[in-house]
CSV table of C-alpha atoms in Angstrom, one decimal:
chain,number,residue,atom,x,y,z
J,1,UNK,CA,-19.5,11.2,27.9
J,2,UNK,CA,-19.3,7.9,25.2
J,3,UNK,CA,-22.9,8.1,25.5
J,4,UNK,CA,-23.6,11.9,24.8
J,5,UNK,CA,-20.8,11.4,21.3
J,6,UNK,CA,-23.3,8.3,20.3
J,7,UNK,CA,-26.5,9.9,20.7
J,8,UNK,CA,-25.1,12.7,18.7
J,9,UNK,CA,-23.5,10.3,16.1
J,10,UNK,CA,-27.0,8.6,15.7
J,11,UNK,CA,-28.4,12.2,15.1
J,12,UNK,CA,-26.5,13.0,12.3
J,13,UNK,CA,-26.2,11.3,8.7
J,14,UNK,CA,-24.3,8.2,9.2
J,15,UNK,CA,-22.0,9.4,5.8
J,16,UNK,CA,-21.0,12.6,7.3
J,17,UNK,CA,-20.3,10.5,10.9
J,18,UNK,CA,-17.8,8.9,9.0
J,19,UNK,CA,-16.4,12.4,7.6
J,20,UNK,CA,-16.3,13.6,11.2
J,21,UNK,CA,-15.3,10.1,12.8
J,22,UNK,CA,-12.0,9.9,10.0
J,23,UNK,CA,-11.3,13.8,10.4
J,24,UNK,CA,-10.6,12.9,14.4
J,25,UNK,CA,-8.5,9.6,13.4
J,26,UNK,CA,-6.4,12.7,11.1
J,27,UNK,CA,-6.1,15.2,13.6
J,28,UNK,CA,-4.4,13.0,16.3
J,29,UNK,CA,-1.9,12.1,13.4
J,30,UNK,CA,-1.2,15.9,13.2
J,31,UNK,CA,-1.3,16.2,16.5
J,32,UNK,CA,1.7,13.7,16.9
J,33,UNK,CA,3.4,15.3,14.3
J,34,UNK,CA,3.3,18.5,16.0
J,35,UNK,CA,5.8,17.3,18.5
J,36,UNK,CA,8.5,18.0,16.2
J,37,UNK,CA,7.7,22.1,17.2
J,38,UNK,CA,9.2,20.2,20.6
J,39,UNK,CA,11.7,18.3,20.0
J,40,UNK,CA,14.5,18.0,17.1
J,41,UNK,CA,14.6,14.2,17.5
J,42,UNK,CA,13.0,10.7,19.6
J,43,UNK,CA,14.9,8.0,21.1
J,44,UNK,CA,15.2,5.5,18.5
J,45,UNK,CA,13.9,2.4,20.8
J,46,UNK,CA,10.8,4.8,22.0
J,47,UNK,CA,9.8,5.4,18.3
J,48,UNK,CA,10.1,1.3,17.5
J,49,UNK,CA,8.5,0.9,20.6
J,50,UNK,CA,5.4,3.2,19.8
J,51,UNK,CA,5.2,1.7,16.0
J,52,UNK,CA,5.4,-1.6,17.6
J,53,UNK,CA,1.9,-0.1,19.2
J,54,UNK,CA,0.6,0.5,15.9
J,55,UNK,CA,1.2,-2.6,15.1
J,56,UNK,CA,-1.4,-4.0,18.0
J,57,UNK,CA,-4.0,-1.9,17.4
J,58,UNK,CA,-3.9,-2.7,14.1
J,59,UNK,CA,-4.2,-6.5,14.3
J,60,UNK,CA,-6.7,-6.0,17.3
J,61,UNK,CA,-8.6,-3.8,15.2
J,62,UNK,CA,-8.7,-6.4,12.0
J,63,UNK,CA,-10.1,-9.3,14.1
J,64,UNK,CA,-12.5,-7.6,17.0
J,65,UNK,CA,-13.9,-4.7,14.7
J,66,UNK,CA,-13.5,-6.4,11.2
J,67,UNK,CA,-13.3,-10.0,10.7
J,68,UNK,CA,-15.3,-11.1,13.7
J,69,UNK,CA,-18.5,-9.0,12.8
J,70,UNK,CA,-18.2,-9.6,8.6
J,71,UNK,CA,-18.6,-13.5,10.1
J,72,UNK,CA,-21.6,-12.9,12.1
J,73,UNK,CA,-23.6,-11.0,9.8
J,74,UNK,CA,-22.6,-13.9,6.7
J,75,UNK,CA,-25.5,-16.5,6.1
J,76,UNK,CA,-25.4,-20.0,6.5
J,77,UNK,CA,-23.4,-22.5,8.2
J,78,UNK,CA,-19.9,-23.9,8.2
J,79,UNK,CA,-17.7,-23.1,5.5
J,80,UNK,CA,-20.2,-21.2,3.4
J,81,UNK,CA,-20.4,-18.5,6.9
J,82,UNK,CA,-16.6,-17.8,6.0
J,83,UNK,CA,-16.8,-17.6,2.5
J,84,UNK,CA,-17.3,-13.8,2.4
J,85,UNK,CA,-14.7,-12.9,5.1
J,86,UNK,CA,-12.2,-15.2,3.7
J,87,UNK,CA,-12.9,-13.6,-0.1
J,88,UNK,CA,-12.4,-10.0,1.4
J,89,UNK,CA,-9.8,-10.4,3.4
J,90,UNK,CA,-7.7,-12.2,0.2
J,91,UNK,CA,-9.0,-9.2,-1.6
J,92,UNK,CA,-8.0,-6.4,0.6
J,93,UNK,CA,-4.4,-8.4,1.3
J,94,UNK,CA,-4.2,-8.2,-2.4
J,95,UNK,CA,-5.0,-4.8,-3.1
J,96,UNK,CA,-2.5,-3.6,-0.7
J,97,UNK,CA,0.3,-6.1,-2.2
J,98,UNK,CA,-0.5,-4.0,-5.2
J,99,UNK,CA,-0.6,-0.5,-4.3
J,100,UNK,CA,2.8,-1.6,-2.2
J,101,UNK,CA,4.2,-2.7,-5.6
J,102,UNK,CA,3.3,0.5,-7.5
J,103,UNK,CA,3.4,3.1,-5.6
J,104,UNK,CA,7.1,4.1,-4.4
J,105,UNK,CA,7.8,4.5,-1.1
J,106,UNK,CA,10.2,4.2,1.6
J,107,UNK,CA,9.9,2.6,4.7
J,108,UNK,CA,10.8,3.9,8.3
J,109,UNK,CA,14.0,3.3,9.6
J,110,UNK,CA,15.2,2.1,5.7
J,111,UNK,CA,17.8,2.9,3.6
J,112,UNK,CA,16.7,5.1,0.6
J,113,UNK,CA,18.3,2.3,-1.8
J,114,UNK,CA,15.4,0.3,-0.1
J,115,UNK,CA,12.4,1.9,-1.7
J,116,UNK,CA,9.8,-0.4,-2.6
J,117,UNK,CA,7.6,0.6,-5.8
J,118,UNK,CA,8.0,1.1,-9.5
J,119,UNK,CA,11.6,2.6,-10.1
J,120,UNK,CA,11.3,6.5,-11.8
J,121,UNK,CA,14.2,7.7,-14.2
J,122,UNK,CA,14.0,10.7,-11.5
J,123,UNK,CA,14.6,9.5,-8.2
J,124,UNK,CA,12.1,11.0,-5.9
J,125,UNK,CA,13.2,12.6,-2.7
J,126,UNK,CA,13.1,10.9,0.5
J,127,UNK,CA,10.6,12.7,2.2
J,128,UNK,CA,8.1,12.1,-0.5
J,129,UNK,CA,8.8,8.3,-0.3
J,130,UNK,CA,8.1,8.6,3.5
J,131,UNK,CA,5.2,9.9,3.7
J,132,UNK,CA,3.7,8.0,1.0
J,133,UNK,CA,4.7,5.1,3.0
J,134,UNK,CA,2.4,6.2,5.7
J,135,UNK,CA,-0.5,7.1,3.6
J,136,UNK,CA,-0.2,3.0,2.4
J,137,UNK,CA,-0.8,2.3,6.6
J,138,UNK,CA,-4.1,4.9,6.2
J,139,UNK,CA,-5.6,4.1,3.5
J,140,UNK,CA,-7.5,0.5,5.1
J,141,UNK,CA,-7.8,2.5,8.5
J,142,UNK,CA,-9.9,5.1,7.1
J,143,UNK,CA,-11.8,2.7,5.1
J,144,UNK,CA,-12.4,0.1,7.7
J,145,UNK,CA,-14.0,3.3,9.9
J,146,UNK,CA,-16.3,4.5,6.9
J,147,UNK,CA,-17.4,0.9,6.2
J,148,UNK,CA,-18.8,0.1,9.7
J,149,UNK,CA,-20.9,3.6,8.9
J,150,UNK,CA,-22.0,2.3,6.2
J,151,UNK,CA,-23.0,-0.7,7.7
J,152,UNK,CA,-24.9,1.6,10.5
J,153,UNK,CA,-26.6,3.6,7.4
J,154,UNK,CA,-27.8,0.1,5.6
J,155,UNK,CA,-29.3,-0.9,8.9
J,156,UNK,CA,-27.4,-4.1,9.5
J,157,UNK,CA,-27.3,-4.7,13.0
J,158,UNK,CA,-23.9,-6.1,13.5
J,159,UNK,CA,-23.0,-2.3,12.4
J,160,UNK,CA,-23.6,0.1,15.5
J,161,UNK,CA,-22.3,3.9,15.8
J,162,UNK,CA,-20.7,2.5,18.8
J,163,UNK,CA,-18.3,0.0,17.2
J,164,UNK,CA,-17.3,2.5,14.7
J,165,UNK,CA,-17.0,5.5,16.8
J,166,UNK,CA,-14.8,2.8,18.9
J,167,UNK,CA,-13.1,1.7,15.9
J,168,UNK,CA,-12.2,5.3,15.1
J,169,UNK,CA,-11.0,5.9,18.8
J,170,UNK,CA,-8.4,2.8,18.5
J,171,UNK,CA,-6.8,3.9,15.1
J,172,UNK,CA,-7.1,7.3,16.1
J,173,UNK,CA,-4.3,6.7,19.8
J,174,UNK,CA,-2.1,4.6,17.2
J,175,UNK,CA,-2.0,7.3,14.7
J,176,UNK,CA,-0.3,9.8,17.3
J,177,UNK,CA,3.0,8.1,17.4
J,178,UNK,CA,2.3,7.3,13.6
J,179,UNK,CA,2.5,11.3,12.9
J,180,UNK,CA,5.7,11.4,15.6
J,181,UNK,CA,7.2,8.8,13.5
J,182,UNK,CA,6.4,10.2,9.8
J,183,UNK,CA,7.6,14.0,11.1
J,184,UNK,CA,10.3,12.9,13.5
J,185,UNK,CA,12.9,11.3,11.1
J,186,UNK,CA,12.1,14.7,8.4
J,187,UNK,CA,13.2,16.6,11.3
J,188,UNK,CA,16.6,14.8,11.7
J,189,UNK,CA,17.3,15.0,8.3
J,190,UNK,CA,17.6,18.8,8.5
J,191,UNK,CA,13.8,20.1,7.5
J,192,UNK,CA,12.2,22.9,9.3
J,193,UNK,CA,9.8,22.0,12.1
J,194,UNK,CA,7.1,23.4,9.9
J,195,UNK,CA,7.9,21.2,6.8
J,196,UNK,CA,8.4,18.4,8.8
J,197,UNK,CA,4.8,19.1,10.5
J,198,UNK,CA,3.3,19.3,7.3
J,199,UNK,CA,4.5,16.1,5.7
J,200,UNK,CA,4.0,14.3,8.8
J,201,UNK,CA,0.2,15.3,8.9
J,202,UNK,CA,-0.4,15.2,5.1
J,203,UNK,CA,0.2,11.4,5.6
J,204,UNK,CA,-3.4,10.7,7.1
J,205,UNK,CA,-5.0,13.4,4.5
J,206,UNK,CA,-6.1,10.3,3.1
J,207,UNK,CA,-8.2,8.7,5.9
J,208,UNK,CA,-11.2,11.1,5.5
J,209,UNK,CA,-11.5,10.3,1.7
J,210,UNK,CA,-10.9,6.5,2.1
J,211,UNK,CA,-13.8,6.8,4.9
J,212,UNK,CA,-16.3,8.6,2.6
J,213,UNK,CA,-15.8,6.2,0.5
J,214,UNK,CA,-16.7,3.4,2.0
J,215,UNK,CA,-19.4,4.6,4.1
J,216,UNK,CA,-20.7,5.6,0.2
J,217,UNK,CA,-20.2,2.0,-1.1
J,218,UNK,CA,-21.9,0.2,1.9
J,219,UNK,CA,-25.1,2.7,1.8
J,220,UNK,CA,-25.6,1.6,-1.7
J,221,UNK,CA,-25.0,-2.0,-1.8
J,222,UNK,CA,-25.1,-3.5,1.9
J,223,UNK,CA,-25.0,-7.0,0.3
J,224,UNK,CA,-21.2,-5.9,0.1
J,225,UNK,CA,-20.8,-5.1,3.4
J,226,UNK,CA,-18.9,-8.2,5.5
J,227,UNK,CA,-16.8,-8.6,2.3
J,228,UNK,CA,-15.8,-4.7,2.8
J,229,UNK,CA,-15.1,-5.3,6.7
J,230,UNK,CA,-12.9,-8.3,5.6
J,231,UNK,CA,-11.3,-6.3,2.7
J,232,UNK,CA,-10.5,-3.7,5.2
J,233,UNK,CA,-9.0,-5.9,7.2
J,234,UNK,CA,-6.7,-7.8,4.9
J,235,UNK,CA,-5.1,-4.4,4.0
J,236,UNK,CA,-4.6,-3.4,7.9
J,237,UNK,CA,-2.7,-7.2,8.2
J,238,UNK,CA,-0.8,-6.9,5.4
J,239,UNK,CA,0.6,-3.9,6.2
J,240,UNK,CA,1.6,-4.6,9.4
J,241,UNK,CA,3.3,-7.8,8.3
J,242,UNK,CA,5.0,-6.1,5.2
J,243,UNK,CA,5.6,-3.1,6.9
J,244,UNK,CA,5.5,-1.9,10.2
J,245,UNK,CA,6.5,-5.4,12.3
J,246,UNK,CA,9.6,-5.0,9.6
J,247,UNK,CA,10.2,-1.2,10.4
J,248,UNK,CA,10.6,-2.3,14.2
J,249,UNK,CA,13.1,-4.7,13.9
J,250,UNK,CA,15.9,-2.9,12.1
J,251,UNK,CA,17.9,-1.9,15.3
J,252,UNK,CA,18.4,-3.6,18.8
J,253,UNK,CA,14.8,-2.5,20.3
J,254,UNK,CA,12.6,-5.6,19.0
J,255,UNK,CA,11.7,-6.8,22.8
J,256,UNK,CA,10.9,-3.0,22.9
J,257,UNK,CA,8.7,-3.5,19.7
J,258,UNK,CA,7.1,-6.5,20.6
J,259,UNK,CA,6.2,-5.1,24.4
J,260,UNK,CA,4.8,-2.1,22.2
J,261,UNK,CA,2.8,-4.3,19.8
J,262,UNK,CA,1.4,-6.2,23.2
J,263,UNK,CA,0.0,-3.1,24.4
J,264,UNK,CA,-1.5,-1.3,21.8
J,265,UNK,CA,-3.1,-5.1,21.0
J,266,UNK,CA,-4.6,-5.1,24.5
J,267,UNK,CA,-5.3,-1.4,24.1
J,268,UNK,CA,-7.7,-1.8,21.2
J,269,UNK,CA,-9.1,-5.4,22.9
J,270,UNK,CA,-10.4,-3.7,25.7
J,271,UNK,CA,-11.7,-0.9,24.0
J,272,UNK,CA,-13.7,-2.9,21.6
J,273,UNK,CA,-15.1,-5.2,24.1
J,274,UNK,CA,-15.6,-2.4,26.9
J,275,UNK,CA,-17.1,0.4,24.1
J,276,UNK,CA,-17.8,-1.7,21.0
């Protein structure tokens, strides 16, 4: 069945692959966001535990998908070969230290006097500091997807429809329990299922755009290309150190969190070496 999505992947243009390849990564957030229509609330030490899972994929993602293929397909030898994954990765860490400075937000399992971002004279409401939160975690993952289509589109050979479409696969199983845990905590705090859906899918709106993007970027200037798989990773690290490793260990479920982060880790492993 892998085979039969590739050969259609290969058929079509690789920027609208990416589209279609981002909207999937989306619609599995929505789809975990949906379970609020189920259930008013989630044990607290399942919901660390699955964004302990996040958390694996994420690194797993960064280094197998990302940093490991921006080094094979950099020239020369020794420390000039790292020179461009090194720059992007510094880059992409950077950028997301920046939008994470700017942007208010509120992470999971925080206080609302523990909102990160430039301070309004209008306070904004919680639920908008939430799911801007998310849509920080999506913004690399949808990038990192559209850049490997790009790659595919400027005909580098490191950059195969398989990888991404396995690329899109990882970030796609650990953005489930990232709509469960954007919607979940609306739902506790009194909002109708509906709303709560809504916010908790809105959050990964941004993934198709991000993806576009890059694939776009790539096509046009593939010199660019394993400083974009760097940059893309560099954001995906720093927001699972800045962020979601913090969000797990808040309560008394960090064994849970760490068994969680183990998993998804070996999930996306195996999936990039078995599919990539």
């Amino acid at each position: 069945m892998f085979d039969t999505v590739i050969a259609y992947f290969e058929s079509i243009p690789p920027v609208l692959a990416a589209l279609y390849a981002t909207l999937f990564t989306w619609f599995l957030t929505a789809a975990g966001a949906s379970v609020v229509f189920f259930f008013r609330s989630m044990n607290r030490a399942v919901l660390d535990g699955m964004l302990g899972f996040t958390g694996g994929v994420m690194v797993a993602a960064s280094y197998w998908s990302l940093l490991s293929p921006a080094i094979d397909m950099s020239k020369g030898e020794g420390f000039v070969k790292v020179i461009p994954a090194a720059t992007g990765f510094i880059l992409g860490a950077l950028f997301l230290f920046g939008l994470d400075k700017a942007l208010p937000h509120l992470h999971i399992n925080f206080r609302e006097n523990e909102s990160e971002g430039i301070k309004t004279k209008t306070p904004w409401q919680r639920t908008t500091l939430l799911v801007l939160a998310i849509t920080l975690h999506n913004i690399p993952e949808g990038l990192a997807v559209g850049v490997l289509f790009g790659g595919v589109a400027a005909g580098i050979p490191e950059a195969s429809i398989a990888g991404a479409l396995t690329l899109a696969i990882g970030i796609g199983i650990q953005n489930f329990p990232e709509g469960i845990a954007v919607a979940m905590p609306l739902r506790r705090m009194g909002m109708s299922r509906k709303k709560s859906f809504m916010y908790g899918q809105s959050s990964a709106l941004v993934e198709p755009v991000a993806g576009v993007l890059g694939a776009v970027a790539v096509a046009f200037f593939t010199p660019i290309l394993p400083y974009a798989l760097a940059f893309a990773a560099g954001a995906m690290i720093f927001v699972v150190v800045e962020e979601v490793i913090p969000e797990t260990q808040r309560d008394k479920n960090t064994d849970i969190a760490t068994l969680g982060f183990i998993g998804g880790f070996v999930v996306m492993m195996t999936l990039d070496v078995a599919l990539g």
